Short mmCIF file of C-alpha atoms in Angstrom, two decimals:
data_model
loop_
_atom_site.label_atom_id
_atom_site.label_comp_id
_atom_site.label_asym_id
_atom_site.label_seq_id
_atom_site.Cartn_x
_atom_site.Cartn_y
_atom_site.Cartn_z
CA MET D 670 231.77 -166.64 46.02
CA LEU D 671 228.53 -165.65 43.94
CA GLU D 672 229.42 -164.99 40.27
CA ILE D 673 227.38 -164.95 37.17
CA PRO D 674 226.66 -168.63 36.74
CA GLU D 675 225.61 -169.15 40.36
CA ALA D 676 223.56 -166.09 40.49
CA GLN D 677 221.48 -166.99 37.48
CA THR D 678 221.11 -170.68 38.77
CA ILE D 679 219.85 -169.67 42.14
CA ALA D 680 217.66 -167.20 40.70
CA ARG D 681 216.06 -169.83 38.50
CA GLN D 682 215.92 -172.32 41.46
CA LEU D 683 214.11 -169.56 43.50
CA ALA D 684 211.83 -168.80 40.98
CA GLU D 685 210.97 -172.58 40.84
CA THR D 686 210.57 -172.93 44.56
CA ALA D 687 209.68 -169.81 46.29
CA VAL D 688 207.63 -167.55 44.14
CA GLY D 689 204.03 -167.57 44.88
CA LYS D 690 204.75 -168.31 48.61
CA THR D 691 204.46 -166.45 51.80
CA VAL D 692 206.88 -164.99 54.15
CA THR D 693 205.48 -165.74 57.80
CA HIS D 694 208.64 -164.93 59.48
CA ALA D 695 211.72 -163.27 58.51
CA LEU D 696 214.81 -163.01 60.88
CA ALA D 697 218.15 -161.34 60.28
CA ALA D 698 221.38 -161.26 62.21
CA ALA D 699 220.08 -163.93 65.00
CA SER D 700 223.87 -164.86 64.74
CA PRO D 701 226.39 -161.87 64.47
CA HIS D 702 229.09 -161.96 61.95
CA GLY D 703 231.19 -159.03 61.61
CA PHE D 704 231.37 -159.07 57.90
CA ALA D 705 227.68 -159.83 56.90
CA TRP D 706 226.34 -156.27 55.65
CA TYR D 707 222.85 -155.29 56.18
CA PHE D 708 220.76 -152.55 54.07
CA ASP D 709 219.73 -150.11 56.95
CA ASP D 710 218.90 -151.89 60.10
CA PRO D 711 218.75 -155.89 60.07
CA ALA D 712 216.11 -155.82 63.06
CA ARG D 713 213.64 -154.31 60.69
CA TYR D 714 213.43 -157.46 58.18
CA GLY D 715 210.90 -158.71 59.87
CA GLU D 716 208.30 -156.04 59.72
CA MET D 717 209.46 -155.25 56.14
CA LEU D 718 209.00 -158.90 54.84
CA ASP D 719 206.31 -160.81 57.33
CA GLY D 720 203.21 -161.38 55.46
CA GLU D 721 204.50 -160.53 51.87
CA LYS D 722 204.30 -162.82 48.98
CA ILE D 723 207.16 -163.44 46.87
CA THR D 724 206.40 -162.45 43.54
CA GLY D 725 209.56 -162.81 41.17
CA THR D 726 213.23 -163.25 41.16
CA ALA D 727 216.10 -161.78 39.30
CA ALA D 728 219.85 -161.94 39.01
CA TYR D 729 222.18 -159.06 38.35
CA GLY D 730 225.65 -159.49 37.80
CA GLY D 731 226.53 -161.95 40.88
CA ARG D 732 223.44 -160.61 42.95
CA PRO D 733 220.53 -163.18 42.92
CA GLU D 734 217.57 -161.51 44.43
CA LEU D 735 214.08 -162.22 45.37
CA TRP D 736 210.95 -159.75 44.99
CA ALA D 737 208.51 -159.86 47.88
CA GLY D 738 205.82 -157.37 46.81
CA ASP D 739 207.56 -153.87 46.87
CA MET D 740 210.54 -155.33 48.76
CA ARG D 741 213.96 -156.81 47.25
CA ILE D 742 215.88 -158.96 48.78
CA SER D 743 219.44 -159.22 47.43
CA PHE D 744 222.65 -161.74 47.95
CA CYS D 745 226.23 -160.84 47.30
CA ASP D 746 229.57 -162.06 47.35
CA GLY D 747 230.03 -164.95 50.08
CA VAL D 748 226.74 -165.60 51.02
CA ASN D 749 225.52 -169.28 50.81
CA VAL D 750 221.42 -168.97 49.91
CA ARG D 751 219.81 -172.31 50.88
CA TYR D 752 216.50 -173.94 50.43
CA PHE D 753 214.94 -176.42 52.97
CA PRO D 754 211.65 -178.08 52.63
CA VAL D 755 209.49 -178.26 55.76
CA GLY D 756 211.05 -180.95 58.14
CA ALA D 757 214.33 -180.32 56.64
CA LYS D 758 217.44 -179.93 59.31
CA ARG D 759 218.67 -175.81 59.32
CA PRO D 760 221.60 -174.63 60.44
CA ALA D 761 221.49 -173.67 64.03
CA LYS D 762 223.37 -170.38 62.82
CA HIS D 763 222.25 -168.08 60.41
CA GLN D 764 222.58 -164.43 58.95
CA LEU D 765 218.75 -164.35 57.38
CA LEU D 766 215.94 -166.74 57.89
CA LEU D 767 213.01 -166.45 55.75
CA GLU D 768 210.15 -168.74 56.81
CA PHE D 769 207.10 -169.60 54.44
CA ALA D 770 203.34 -170.52 55.24
CA ASP D 771 204.42 -174.17 53.89
CA GLY D 772 206.82 -174.67 56.44
CA ASP D 773 209.34 -174.38 53.77
CA ALA D 774 212.31 -171.90 54.64
CA ILE D 775 215.34 -170.12 52.92
CA CYS D 776 218.13 -170.12 55.18
CA CYS D 777 221.31 -167.88 54.53
CA THR D 778 224.65 -168.05 55.91
CA VAL D 779 227.65 -165.69 55.35
CA GLN D 780 231.21 -167.32 54.80
CA MET D 781 233.76 -164.84 54.73
CA TYR D 782 231.97 -161.84 53.84
CA GLY D 783 228.74 -161.10 52.08
CA GLY D 784 225.70 -158.78 51.37
CA LEU D 785 222.17 -159.92 52.71
CA TRP D 786 219.70 -156.90 51.82
CA VAL D 787 216.30 -155.99 52.18
CA PHE D 788 214.81 -152.71 50.80
CA PRO D 789 212.03 -151.38 49.10
CA ASP D 790 212.36 -151.25 45.33
CA GLY D 791 214.19 -148.10 44.02
CA THR D 792 215.82 -147.33 47.48
CA ASN D 793 219.13 -148.90 47.12
CA ASP D 794 221.58 -146.39 45.79
CA ASP D 795 224.65 -148.34 46.39
CA PHE D 796 227.04 -148.08 43.62
CA TYR D 797 227.59 -151.88 42.90
CA TYR D 798 224.24 -152.55 43.10
CA ARG D 799 223.31 -149.98 40.38
CA VAL D 800 225.99 -150.80 38.28
CA ALA D 801 225.02 -154.44 38.43
CA LYS D 802 221.87 -153.73 37.15
CA GLU D 803 223.07 -151.08 34.71
CA LYS D 804 225.34 -152.74 32.71
CA PRO D 805 224.84 -155.41 30.03
CA SER D 806 225.43 -158.92 31.19
CA PRO D 807 227.90 -161.17 28.91
CA LEU D 808 224.91 -163.38 28.71
CA SER D 809 223.06 -160.82 26.79
CA ALA D 810 222.91 -159.71 23.14
CA ALA D 811 223.88 -156.12 24.43
CA PHE D 812 226.95 -157.43 25.38
CA ASP D 813 228.59 -158.00 21.84
CA ALA D 814 231.86 -156.84 20.31
CA ALA D 815 231.42 -153.36 20.08
CA TYR D 816 230.38 -153.12 23.66
CA PHE D 817 233.40 -155.27 24.24
CA ASP D 818 235.86 -153.12 22.44
CA SER D 819 234.27 -149.95 24.45
CA LEU D 820 235.65 -151.14 27.55
CA LEU D 821 239.19 -151.06 26.37
CA THR D 822 240.43 -147.57 26.49
CA ASP D 823 243.49 -145.81 26.76
CA ASP D 824 243.59 -146.59 30.84
CA THR D 825 242.37 -150.29 30.72
CA ARG D 826 244.94 -151.13 27.93
CA LYS D 827 247.72 -150.65 30.56
CA LEU D 828 246.02 -153.22 32.94
CA SER D 829 246.69 -157.02 33.24
CA ALA D 830 244.14 -159.68 31.75
CA LYS D 831 242.85 -160.10 35.58
CA ALA D 832 242.57 -156.43 36.22
CA PHE D 833 240.76 -155.80 33.20
CA LEU D 834 238.07 -158.32 33.63
CA ALA D 835 237.66 -158.62 37.17
CA THR D 836 238.00 -155.30 38.78
CA GLU D 837 235.88 -151.78 38.88
CA GLN D 838 232.84 -153.44 38.07
CA ARG D 839 233.72 -153.33 34.28
CA ILE D 840 231.72 -156.76 33.91
CA PRO D 841 229.53 -157.10 37.01
CA GLY D 842 229.40 -160.67 38.12
CA LEU D 843 232.83 -161.54 36.35
CA GLY D 844 235.18 -162.20 39.35
CA ASN D 845 238.28 -163.90 40.31
CA GLY D 846 236.72 -167.41 40.00
CA VAL D 847 235.08 -167.64 36.66
CA LEU D 848 238.32 -165.68 35.42
CA GLN D 849 240.81 -168.60 35.51
CA ASP D 850 238.80 -170.78 33.06
CA ILE D 851 238.10 -168.03 30.99
CA LEU D 852 241.96 -166.79 30.48
CA TRP D 853 243.00 -170.17 30.26
CA SER D 854 240.54 -171.20 27.58
CA ALA D 855 241.59 -168.12 25.67
CA LYS D 856 245.78 -168.74 26.11
CA ILE D 857 246.18 -165.76 27.91
CA HIS D 858 248.06 -165.47 31.38
CA PRO D 859 246.11 -163.41 34.11
CA LYS D 860 249.26 -160.93 34.41
CA GLN D 861 249.55 -160.24 30.87
CA LYS D 862 249.05 -156.86 29.88
CA MET D 863 246.00 -156.07 27.65
CA SER D 864 248.27 -153.50 25.40
CA THR D 865 250.51 -156.77 24.46
CA LEU D 866 247.26 -158.83 23.13
CA SER D 867 246.67 -158.84 19.49
CA SER D 868 243.26 -158.12 17.64
CA ALA D 869 242.70 -161.81 17.00
CA GLU D 870 243.71 -162.41 20.82
CA LEU D 871 241.22 -160.19 21.96
CA GLU D 872 238.53 -161.16 19.87
CA THR D 873 239.37 -164.72 21.26
CA LEU D 874 238.95 -163.29 25.04
CA PHE D 875 235.46 -161.58 24.10
CA LEU D 876 234.29 -164.95 22.48
CA VAL D 877 235.46 -166.94 25.30
CA THR D 878 234.07 -164.93 28.24
CA LYS D 879 230.62 -165.11 26.31
CA SER D 880 230.30 -168.92 25.49
CA LEU D 881 232.15 -170.07 28.80
CA LEU D 882 229.78 -167.93 31.00
CA SER D 883 226.93 -169.14 28.93
CA GLU D 884 228.05 -172.74 29.41
CA MET D 885 228.93 -172.49 33.05
CA THR D 886 225.38 -170.87 33.74
CA ALA D 887 223.30 -173.79 31.43
CA ALA D 888 225.62 -175.97 33.74
CA GLY D 889 224.08 -174.85 36.84
CA GLY D 890 227.22 -172.93 38.20
CA ARG D 891 231.04 -174.22 38.50
CA ASP D 892 231.98 -177.21 40.48
CA THR D 893 233.60 -175.40 43.13
CA GLU D 894 230.03 -173.37 43.98
CA LYS D 895 226.92 -174.84 45.41
CA ASP D 896 223.50 -174.08 44.18
CA LEU D 897 220.18 -173.31 46.10
CA PHE D 898 220.14 -177.18 47.36
CA GLY D 899 223.86 -177.11 48.45
CA ASP D 900 224.82 -178.98 45.34
CA PRO D 901 228.01 -178.15 43.31
CA GLY D 902 227.76 -177.27 39.72
CA GLY D 903 227.89 -179.24 36.45
CA PHE D 904 230.61 -177.19 35.09
CA ILE D 905 233.97 -179.09 35.96
CA THR D 906 236.33 -176.12 36.25
CA ALA D 907 239.76 -176.90 34.53
CA MET D 908 241.74 -173.71 36.49
CA SER D 909 240.67 -173.61 40.16
CA ARG D 910 241.64 -174.87 44.03
CA LYS D 911 240.68 -178.03 42.83
CA ASN D 912 243.00 -178.71 39.78
CA VAL D 913 246.22 -177.33 41.65
CA GLY D 914 248.89 -179.82 40.93
CA MET D 915 246.92 -181.91 38.38
CA LEU D 916 248.12 -182.07 34.61
CA CYS D 917 246.39 -179.50 32.20
CA PRO D 918 243.67 -181.29 29.77
CA ALA D 919 245.07 -179.53 27.12
CA CYS D 920 248.46 -179.66 27.19
CA GLY D 921 249.55 -181.97 30.25
CA ALA D 922 251.62 -179.00 32.28
CA LEU D 923 251.03 -178.82 35.68
CA VAL D 924 248.25 -176.45 36.80
CA LYS D 925 250.09 -173.82 39.15
CA ARG D 926 248.57 -171.71 42.05
CA MET D 927 250.02 -167.92 41.93
CA ALA D 928 249.37 -165.39 44.34
CA TYR D 929 248.15 -162.06 42.40
CA MET D 930 246.45 -158.96 43.06
CA GLY D 931 245.37 -159.94 46.46
CA GLY D 932 244.29 -163.27 45.77
CA ALA D 933 244.96 -166.62 44.05
CA VAL D 934 245.34 -167.26 39.93
CA TYR D 935 245.44 -170.75 38.86
CA VAL D 936 247.47 -171.23 35.36
CA CYS D 937 248.84 -173.27 32.87
CA GLU D 938 252.21 -172.24 31.49
CA GLY D 939 252.23 -174.58 28.92
CA CYS D 940 248.79 -173.26 27.49
CA GLN D 941 249.05 -169.23 28.81
CA GLY D 942 252.75 -168.71 28.87
CA PRO D 943 254.59 -167.63 32.39
CA GLY D 944 252.93 -163.87 31.91
CA LYS D 945 254.64 -160.71 30.95
#
């Protein structure tokens, strides 16, 4: 799933490959997918994009975005955004295809679910999109200790560490994927209540959140996800589906998978304890 490191990486790669190119053909929903979400009518994407030049890119939370004149092309959740140079074989099935005047193309497919939104700038009032643009990124200076502390309220202190970090869009783009290594590095169990954390532990959680997301982004994303060219990221995860049953690199205990809050968490009980 697209989270902060992958969104930043793909936006950077799009800036390097697509900016300045002109869309000659845009096609959406060619292969129907029950959980591919579009903004308005995907049949109109062609008339909205054909002939437009790609003028910029951005990343908001876990959403990489292309700018095509006054149009915005936003990707979220389980969208695979891939770049294909002229002559390269493309997937037979896709949910969004952008072809450029030089023969290169961007082809997007959806895994379980994902959003492929094309809309005029300023018209998308979706809550998740708006919040992702408005809230400071952990990669920015605005996401400082004072801001992190402001997220801790009487209500959020009742939450588990996973629920605090990865729900309700408190930190857009920080999801169940990057969460695993953040909590392992901070030595906090995903089930541990925020109210039980000391001031020192909270400070460590803030610092680790900032530093690890920066490290993941600098490495081109996590090794469990792929970039614009289909290559895995360079950040080697310690707590992910790839590590279940392996020994923790810090303490040597087994890495375990647990079901929690509708998804999986990966923990080292040697480092993070059994949860409370």
